[in-house]
PDB file of C-alpha atoms in Angstrom:
ATOM      1  CA  MET G   7       3.055 -92.852 -37.618  1.00  0.00           C
ATOM      2  CA  LYS G   8       1.091 -89.804 -37.169  1.00  0.00           C
ATOM      3  CA  THR G   9       2.648 -86.466 -35.649  1.00  0.00           C
ATOM      4  CA  SER G  10       0.934 -83.586 -34.304  1.00  0.00           C
ATOM      5  CA  ASN G  11       1.993 -79.924 -34.909  1.00  0.00           C
ATOM      6  CA  LYS G  12       0.162 -78.788 -31.821  1.00  0.00           C
ATOM      7  CA  LEU G  13       2.170 -76.994 -28.919  1.00  0.00           C
ATOM      8  CA  TYR G  14       1.515 -78.253 -25.507  1.00  0.00           C
ATOM      9  CA  ARG G  15       2.239 -76.108 -22.526  1.00  0.00           C
ATOM     10  CA  THR G  16       2.946 -77.515 -19.015  1.00  0.00           C
ATOM     11  CA  SER G  17       0.416 -75.320 -17.442  1.00  0.00           C
ATOM     12  CA  PRO G  18      -2.037 -72.522 -19.044  1.00  0.00           C
ATOM     13  CA  ILE G  19      -1.583 -68.828 -18.607  1.00  0.00           C
ATOM     14  CA  GLN G  20      -3.660 -67.993 -15.216  1.00  0.00           C
ATOM     15  CA  SER G  21      -3.886 -64.421 -15.594  1.00  0.00           C
ATOM     16  CA  GLN G  22      -2.864 -61.560 -18.167  1.00  0.00           C
ATOM     17  CA  TYR G  23      -3.639 -57.991 -18.450  1.00  0.00           C
ATOM     18  CA  HIS G  24      -2.974 -54.929 -20.753  1.00  0.00           C
ATOM     19  CA  ALA G  25      -3.730 -51.308 -20.171  1.00  0.00           C
ATOM     20  CA  GLN G  26      -2.715 -48.087 -22.121  1.00  0.00           C
ATOM     21  CA  ASP G  27      -3.652 -44.445 -22.457  1.00  0.00           C
ATOM     22  CA  GLU G  28      -3.117 -41.795 -25.091  1.00  0.00           C
ATOM     23  CA  LEU G  29      -0.202 -40.326 -23.287  1.00  0.00           C
ATOM     24  CA  GLY G  30       2.094 -43.481 -24.157  1.00  0.00           C
ATOM     25  CA  GLN G  31       1.768 -45.078 -20.734  1.00  0.00           C
ATOM     26  CA  TYR G  32       1.133 -48.896 -20.699  1.00  0.00           C
ATOM     27  CA  SER G  33       1.282 -51.824 -18.482  1.00  0.00           C
ATOM     28  CA  PHE G  34       1.089 -55.352 -19.398  1.00  0.00           C
ATOM     29  CA  GLY G  35       1.776 -58.937 -17.894  1.00  0.00           C
ATOM     30  CA  TYR G  36       0.885 -62.368 -17.727  1.00  0.00           C
ATOM     31  CA  ALA G  37       1.301 -65.212 -14.835  1.00  0.00           C
ATOM     32  CA  GLY G  38       0.887 -68.920 -15.135  1.00  0.00           C
ATOM     33  CA  GLY G  39       2.767 -72.065 -16.000  1.00  0.00           C
ATOM     34  CA  PRO G  40       6.556 -71.756 -15.646  1.00  0.00           C
ATOM     35  CA  ALA G  41       6.722 -68.242 -16.392  1.00  0.00           C
ATOM     36  CA  ALA G  42       5.596 -64.461 -15.679  1.00  0.00           C
ATOM     37  CA  ARG G  43       6.113 -61.224 -16.781  1.00  0.00           C
ATOM     38  CA  SER G  44       5.094 -57.727 -16.290  1.00  0.00           C
ATOM     39  CA  GLU G  45       6.178 -54.348 -17.765  1.00  0.00           C
ATOM     40  CA  THR G  46       5.225 -50.666 -17.181  1.00  0.00           C
ATOM     41  CA  ARG G  47       5.983 -47.409 -19.127  1.00  0.00           C
ATOM     42  CA  ASP G  48       5.072 -44.170 -17.517  1.00  0.00           C
ATOM     43  CA  ALA G  49       4.487 -40.789 -19.015  1.00  0.00           C
ATOM     44  CA  PHE G  50       8.271 -39.783 -18.996  1.00  0.00           C
ATOM     45  CA  GLY G  51       9.097 -42.651 -21.106  1.00  0.00           C
ATOM     46  CA  ILE G  52      10.655 -44.788 -18.387  1.00  0.00           C
ATOM     47  CA  VAL G  53      10.121 -48.607 -18.901  1.00  0.00           C
ATOM     48  CA  ARG G  54      10.227 -50.930 -15.812  1.00  0.00           C
ATOM     49  CA  GLY G  55       9.793 -54.491 -15.917  1.00  0.00           C
ATOM     50  CA  SER G  56      10.501 -58.086 -14.679  1.00  0.00           C
ATOM     51  CA  TYR G  57      10.248 -61.584 -15.876  1.00  0.00           C
ATOM     52  CA  ASN G  58      11.000 -65.066 -14.601  1.00  0.00           C
ATOM     53  CA  TYR G  59      11.440 -68.435 -16.051  1.00  0.00           C
ATOM     54  CA  VAL G  60      12.588 -72.071 -15.166  1.00  0.00           C
ATOM     55  CA  ASP G  61      16.232 -72.744 -16.785  1.00  0.00           C
ATOM     56  CA  SER G  62      17.594 -75.905 -18.060  1.00  0.00           C
ATOM     57  CA  ASP G  63      18.598 -76.781 -14.347  1.00  0.00           C
ATOM     58  CA  GLY G  64      14.994 -76.493 -13.197  1.00  0.00           C
ATOM     59  CA  LYS G  65      15.922 -73.227 -11.103  1.00  0.00           C
ATOM     60  CA  ILE G  66      13.572 -70.328 -11.324  1.00  0.00           C
ATOM     61  CA  GLN G  67      15.538 -67.364 -12.820  1.00  0.00           C
ATOM     62  CA  THR G  68      14.337 -63.692 -12.472  1.00  0.00           C
ATOM     63  CA  GLN G  69      15.400 -60.568 -14.313  1.00  0.00           C
ATOM     64  CA  HIS G  70      14.583 -57.026 -13.483  1.00  0.00           C
ATOM     65  CA  TYR G  71      15.045 -54.256 -15.969  1.00  0.00           C
ATOM     66  CA  VAL G  72      14.847 -50.398 -16.319  1.00  0.00           C
ATOM     67  CA  ALA G  73      15.120 -48.457 -19.520  1.00  0.00           C
ATOM     68  CA  ASP G  74      15.328 -44.706 -19.164  1.00  0.00           C
ATOM     69  CA  ALA G  75      17.546 -41.737 -19.770  1.00  0.00           C
ATOM     70  CA  LEU G  76      20.393 -43.470 -18.177  1.00  0.00           C
ATOM     71  CA  GLY G  77      20.139 -46.359 -20.656  1.00  0.00           C
ATOM     72  CA  PHE G  78      19.252 -50.106 -20.411  1.00  0.00           C
ATOM     73  CA  ARG G  79      19.930 -51.671 -16.953  1.00  0.00           C
ATOM     74  CA  VAL G  80      19.301 -55.139 -15.974  1.00  0.00           C
ATOM     75  CA  SER G  81      19.730 -57.453 -12.702  1.00  0.00           C
ATOM     76  CA  GLY G  82      19.008 -60.992 -12.513  1.00  0.00           C
ATOM     77  CA  THR G  83      19.587 -64.002 -10.308  1.00  0.00           C
ATOM     78  CA  ASN G  84      21.647 -65.661 -12.902  1.00  0.00           C
ATOM     79  CA  LEU G  85      23.751 -62.580 -13.843  1.00  0.00           C
ATOM     80  CA  PRO G  86      27.239 -61.856 -12.174  1.00  0.00           C
ATOM     81  CA  VAL G  87      27.321 -58.944  -9.620  1.00  0.00           C
ATOM     82  CA  ALA G  88      30.767 -56.950  -9.551  1.00  0.00           C
ATOM     83  CA  PRO G  89      32.707 -57.250  -6.354  1.00  0.00           C
ATOM     84  CA  ASP G  90      32.581 -54.322  -4.013  1.00  0.00           C
ATOM     85  CA  ALA G  91      35.488 -51.818  -4.732  1.00  0.00           C
ATOM     86  CA  PRO G  92      37.941 -51.535  -1.885  1.00  0.00           C
ATOM     87  CA  ALA G  93      37.949 -48.360   0.043  1.00  0.00           C
ATOM     88  CA  ALA G  94      40.149 -45.647  -1.085  1.00  0.00           C
ATOM     89  CA  ALA G  95      43.299 -45.250   0.976  1.00  0.00           C
ATOM     90  CA  PRO G  96      43.747 -41.825   2.790  1.00  0.00           C
ATOM     91  CA  LEU G  97      46.167 -39.532   0.916  1.00  0.00           C
ATOM     92  CA  ALA G  98      48.573 -39.783   4.194  1.00  0.00           C
ATOM     93  CA  ALA G  99      48.828 -43.460   3.706  1.00  0.00           C
ATOM     94  CA  LEU G 100      50.107 -43.351   0.297  1.00  0.00           C
ATOM     95  CA  PRO G 101      53.882 -44.222  -0.454  1.00  0.00           C
ATOM     96  CA  GLY G 102      56.175 -41.245  -1.462  1.00  0.00           C
ATOM     97  CA  PRO G 103      55.663 -37.339  -1.483  1.00  0.00           C
ATOM     98  CA  LEU G 104      52.545 -35.987  -2.422  1.00  0.00           C
ATOM     99  CA  PRO G 105      52.418 -34.165  -5.708  1.00  0.00           C
ATOM    100  CA  GLU G 106      52.518 -30.440  -5.779  1.00  0.00           C
ATOM    101  CA  PRO G 107      49.697 -28.328  -7.316  1.00  0.00           C
ATOM    102  CA  VAL G 108      50.131 -27.137 -10.808  1.00  0.00           C
ATOM    103  CA  GLN G 109      51.299 -23.699 -11.240  1.00  0.00           C
ATOM    104  CA  ASP G 110      50.299 -21.364 -13.965  1.00  0.00           C
ATOM    105  CA  THR G 111      52.850 -20.398 -16.708  1.00  0.00           C
ATOM    106  CA  PRO G 112      53.443 -16.622 -17.060  1.00  0.00           C
ATOM    107  CA  GLU G 113      51.418 -16.823 -20.291  1.00  0.00           C
ATOM    108  CA  VAL G 114      48.384 -18.175 -18.387  1.00  0.00           C
ATOM    109  CA  ALA G 115      48.514 -16.055 -15.469  1.00  0.00           C
ATOM    110  CA  ALA G 116      48.552 -12.971 -18.099  1.00  0.00           C
ATOM    111  CA  ALA G 117      45.613 -14.355 -19.713  1.00  0.00           C
ATOM    112  CA  LYS G 118      43.616 -14.844 -16.771  1.00  0.00           C
ATOM    113  CA  THR G 119      44.423 -11.293 -15.569  1.00  0.00           C
ATOM    114  CA  ALA G 120      43.360  -9.814 -19.101  1.00  0.00           C
ATOM    115  CA  PHE G 121      40.070 -11.882 -18.948  1.00  0.00           C
ATOM    116  CA  ARG G 122      39.297 -10.658 -15.544  1.00  0.00           C
ATOM    117  CA  ILE G 123      39.827  -7.126 -16.546  1.00  0.00           C
ATOM    118  CA  ALA G 124      37.757  -7.459 -19.757  1.00  0.00           C
ATOM    119  CA  TYR G 125      34.873  -9.376 -17.595  1.00  0.00           C
ATOM    120  CA  ASP G 126      34.827  -6.552 -15.022  1.00  0.00           C
ATOM    121  CA  GLU G 127      34.497  -3.939 -17.670  1.00  0.00           C
ATOM    122  CA  ALA G 128      31.779  -5.633 -19.389  1.00  0.00           C
ATOM    123  CA  ALA G 129      29.948  -6.174 -16.250  1.00  0.00           C
ATOM    124  CA  ALA G 130      30.333  -2.537 -15.165  1.00  0.00           C
ATOM    125  CA  ALA G 131      29.015  -1.420 -18.597  1.00  0.00           C
ATOM    126  CA  ALA G 132      26.075  -3.754 -18.464  1.00  0.00           C
ATOM    127  CA  ALA G 133      25.291  -2.418 -15.101  1.00  0.00           C
ATOM    128  CA  ALA G 134      25.488   1.270 -16.295  1.00  0.00           C
ATOM    129  CA  ALA G 135      23.266   0.633 -19.432  1.00  0.00           C
ATOM    130  CA  PRO G 136      19.752   1.321 -19.265  1.00  0.00           C
ATOM    131  CA  ASP G 137      17.428  -1.619 -19.058  1.00  0.00           C
ATOM    132  CA  ALA G 138      16.027  -2.499 -22.456  1.00  0.00           C
ATOM    133  CA  ARG G 139      13.064  -4.310 -21.097  1.00  0.00           C
ATOM    134  CA  LYS G 140      11.514  -1.154 -19.604  1.00  0.00           C
TER     135      LYS G 140
END
């Protein structure tokens, strides 16, 4: 019996593209057959993309992602979504007495007063000093 090492696709890729510049921006993608993908990176380094595929149950699954200063975030048709958080109850509806505000100790009050005096003296001295930039 003779076997073949060729990989057969169900459908050929129908379109693909790639573009890139000297600033690090790029975009690429392809579509065709049971899958598609696209991705872009802008001059700020933010990467956005999406892809889809047919899963083992024959359903088309789509994923969207973003990678930026906030990290990597993904959403997809096959990923769980957190339930909406319940609305916070107003303070009057909470059981029991409301907590009292924290009171400064005598040491903290004295430190705040000393800081305020030192700050005011430094601000007055800075205002009276000749401007060194002139």
